[in-house]
């Protein structure tokens, strides 16, 4: 996949060289000769990636990287740091500034392009996720959290697939001590895959050669082919200088690689960087999911709203059609609720609505749907329930609120509350959802007319 | 990126050959020897791609493909048809059955892997989008439409970047006649990019060599590097047998390619197939966007709800802080609304709420926010508006509902409606949104106490 790369270097020949290389592979290239220009261009040109020289007069590469990652407009753009000297300390410093990878001059083309392809792929995915997240933020539906506040400590265990038991044990001990997190050492590809289903690791450290003649690349590939591990962080450990395997690993979907032997501090910095990335995408995903949920939740009581109940009724009725069974619906209305609002104020009224929702949910099975239809009107749908059972449940609900007064907020005392309930039982062929709900509604009317605080059934015309 | 491929072929050696090829490139391979088994495995193994032999006894490849594409569980899985004879008619038939591409035996590895990589990338993106769409569907927020109902006719123009004016004109004429759609012929890469911004083409037909010495691959790459064309369909036209350029094009992000000279019917079938794919992803995107919007819309009146208004107030107040200006908020309550419900029924009450929302929106500027806070209570926020202006607007709203009775549904006559309004004007440093809204609320109380159908201002304590 093509994309736009911002090349930042203070030396003109370096800029020209990288631009030529990237252009010949059909990337769109933009160049900047210093940090401040780079920061401007990163905002205005929306590059898909930044290749950033470390040593520059004025603002150096670390500083530029930190600034890019601190700005919400540019934080999601992958950064490759380009350096002449190439030490573990420098890499750790870069990772801590938020860099995604390092390349040392002179460039190895294989390593360069494999990394660029891998980061482009990641960027496209993030763009897709961010688009959705932006919508939720605009609508005020998303948890807004500065990107740099994302926790980078592992929460699940780290799974290590080592070349031999000795190195596996040693690495597990070092990581365990430093990250205060569980580690699992596996002895084969198959075991790694089985364990990953049971233990849901947050991160995989996969060596190029595994025990029992296993192939690290094959394991990377298998992890990426499975939906449950497709989003996990996978770091490939390759032999020193084996750029071919590293490139292959990135193309197969590894998140990152490190050359053995390595400084464990560098591995930890890389793990943190990958987990930060994973948490960020997880959060983008959950922001959208949560935003969507808000569309079907009543904000006052936290239970489903009428919109969701209508959708749910379609499924309840489909099920009745498939099984030939019946189901029951209830309409529940708080008695004389208006007078509670008038006597004690809206805050008290809200508290009563919340407390009733709570008791209602506590007294009805998990498979049953509870919803607020608006005002002081509630709805329950019970699949596979006949008239006798529905009557039991309705009575239980009636008593649940009658039996104990509701405590009002702010020390305003207590209030006795009762409800009227209308029940209708139906099966396939008894009309659409609206018709069935109307029947429960007319049964509710009977309860109100009959003096409130009671349960009535819709009586079928004979 | 790795992934799982389902290989379907009735001949064992063909299955073995493809499995070996794909496994050596680290793909996860599942095999089936006939159509029915393939359909089962496509559901149970969730492959990321199907490679489907055309000629098989019993159910042939076209039939299997059509079945895969008709099943919502498998419709999104890309299908490559594998064939011994390779004619335009056969390809058109496959495209019409929903196939994404064709490969002829014996395989050219370059073509095979470039296509597999390209389809894997597409599949990952779809998976991400589908995940979100699934959430909205479960919550009943998405428009549910069978996948095969997606319109595959172009809606925007088709942009043609030909090797010379003659071929461009001819192709434009043929496509224009057959697709009843606008076509644009461009003479250079730059012109193509500029036009794509203005005309928003639905589909690009890009030749390997362009006029004025332009490079088709570079244009494909530039289209993919720009956010506005990143999701468009791009079909690359390569010289007969130039598999290298075709593979390169797919890697750069072309959606498909065709070899020149071609049968225009095949090109049209490919355009339709690409547009179907694009419409599908567009729909997945918009389902989520629309689902999110529902979370901030009041279902009865279609105007924003309180959740959105709170979010919007943050922005109004930020703006006031930046400009040092003021803004106004109004709380509006329908007078004696309960008695409308009691006298005419809930349907009449709902009609009144809807009509008032309509008049309210009609009498207030587009930059002003109108929301329903619940019940018969409405809210308006007006940025950059002082007390005098806010008073004008409030009076206008008051008159808008007083001046003409509201017609009730079902021929139930008309009803006179009035509103009481409370206005508060504030600037930066006048407290948080809640405090300011409370002030409008107490002004509303003054209007009610003063006899209703009037506008009051919150009077600042001196
Ligand atoms: N009298 C009566 N009340 C009912 C009935 N079904 C549900 N409820 C009420 O609804 C609550 C929640 O039910 P649950 O979600 O199924 O959650 C239930 C369910 O998961 C389980 N449970 C309790 N008793 C049984 C049982 O007899 N069979 C089954 N399968 N599960 C049960 O324990 C959970 C908590 O039970 P509780 O504290 O009793 O809390 C129960 C109870 O207060 C019923 O048939 N009769
Ligand atoms: N057709 C139609 N009518 C609407 C709508 N919203 C309000 N109304 C009508 O306006 C009446 C009075 O509303 P209220 O003064 O807020 O008086 C309300 C309010 O005091 C209270 N109430 C309802 N929902 C809530 C709530 O969420 N919280 C609190 N604290 N009170 C509520 O219950 C009272 C009585 O409620 P209702 O009997 O429903 O009586 C409602 C209902 O008839 C609507 O969207 N459509
Ligand atoms: N969907 C649904 N159905 C409901 C609910 N409440 C009652 N039913 C139905 O009504 C039948 C009789 O309920 P029961 O007299 O309370 O008699 C119940 C109750 O004494 C006890 N039981 C079952 N589940 C629970 C529970 O969760 N909590 C308590 N406390 N008792 C339970 O077992 C008895 C027989 O239970 P079942 O054979 O299941 O038969 C139940 C069930 O079919 C409900 O909230 N939701
Ligand atoms: N008396 C009065 N009414 C106001 C004022 N501002 C808004 N409105 C009311 O709100 C309606 C919608 O305003 P809009 O969305 O800005 O939409 C407006 C706006 O886009 C434009 N427009 C009309 N007059 C002016 C004007 O004097 N200046 C500007 N900039 N635009 C205007 O035409 C659209 C339709 O105008 P209308 O049909 O009049 O419909 C107007 C009018 O009924 C105001 O300052 N005084
Ligand atoms: N945000 C907001 N502000 C409002 C609204 N209505 C009134 N204002 C403010 O109040 C001022 C005076 O409104 P006006 O007496 O109706 O006097 C208005 C009105 O006669 C006319 N006008 C402006 N826009 C419209 C419009 O959209 N429709 C109509 N019919 N007249 C308009 O121009 C006059 C001067 O307009 P401005 O200089 O803009 O000055 C306006 C504007 O600052 C509103 O709905 N929203
Ligand atoms: Mg330098
Ligand atoms: Mg065959
Ligand atoms: Mg009222």
CSV table of N, CA and C in Angstrom, one decimal, chain A residues 26 31 106 114 137 151 153 182 185 197 220 236 331 340 345 378 382:
chain,number,residue,atom,x,y,z
A,26,UNK,N,7.6,4.3,-5.1
A,26,UNK,CA,6.3,4.9,-5.3
A,26,UNK,C,5.6,5.5,-4.1
A,31,UNK,N,9.7,16.6,2.4
A,31,UNK,CA,10.9,16.7,3.2
A,31,UNK,C,10.9,17.9,4.1
A,106,UNK,N,24.4,3.3,6.8
A,106,UNK,CA,23.6,3.3,5.6
A,106,UNK,C,22.4,2.3,5.6
A,114,UNK,N,10.5,-3.3,4.5
A,114,UNK,CA,9.6,-4.2,5.3
A,114,UNK,C,9.0,-3.4,6.4
A,137,UNK,N,-16.4,11.3,19.3
A,137,UNK,CA,-16.0,12.4,20.1
A,137,UNK,C,-16.8,13.6,19.8
A,151,UNK,N,-1.9,3.6,29.4
A,151,UNK,CA,-1.1,2.6,30.2
A,151,UNK,C,-0.3,1.7,29.3
A,153,UNK,N,1.7,-0.8,30.6
A,153,UNK,CA,2.1,-2.0,31.4
A,153,UNK,C,1.2,-3.2,30.9
A,182,UNK,N,2.8,-12.0,34.8
A,182,UNK,CA,3.0,-13.4,34.6
A,182,UNK,C,3.7,-13.6,33.2
A,185,UNK,N,6.3,-19.8,29.3
A,185,UNK,CA,7.3,-20.3,28.4
A,185,UNK,C,6.7,-21.5,27.7
A,197,UNK,N,-5.1,-19.4,23.5
A,197,UNK,CA,-6.5,-19.4,23.6
A,197,UNK,C,-7.0,-19.4,25.0
A,220,UNK,N,4.3,-16.8,14.1
A,220,UNK,CA,3.8,-15.5,13.9
A,220,UNK,C,2.6,-15.5,13.0
A,236,UNK,N,9.2,-10.4,17.3
A,236,UNK,CA,10.0,-11.5,16.8
A,236,UNK,C,11.5,-11.3,17.2
A,331,UNK,N,-46.3,-4.4,30.9
A,331,UNK,CA,-46.2,-2.9,31.0
A,331,UNK,C,-46.4,-2.6,32.5
A,340,UNK,N,-45.3,12.3,43.6
A,340,UNK,CA,-44.0,12.2,44.2
A,340,UNK,C,-43.2,13.4,43.8
A,345,UNK,N,-40.1,17.0,44.8
A,345,UNK,CA,-39.2,17.5,43.8
A,345,UNK,C,-38.6,16.5,42.8
A,378,UNK,N,-42.4,1.3,32.5
A,378,UNK,CA,-41.4,0.3,32.2
A,378,UNK,C,-42.0,-0.9,31.5
A,382,UNK,N,-40.5,-11.5,28.5
A,382,UNK,CA,-40.0,-12.8,29.0
A,382,UNK,C,-40.2,-13.9,28.0
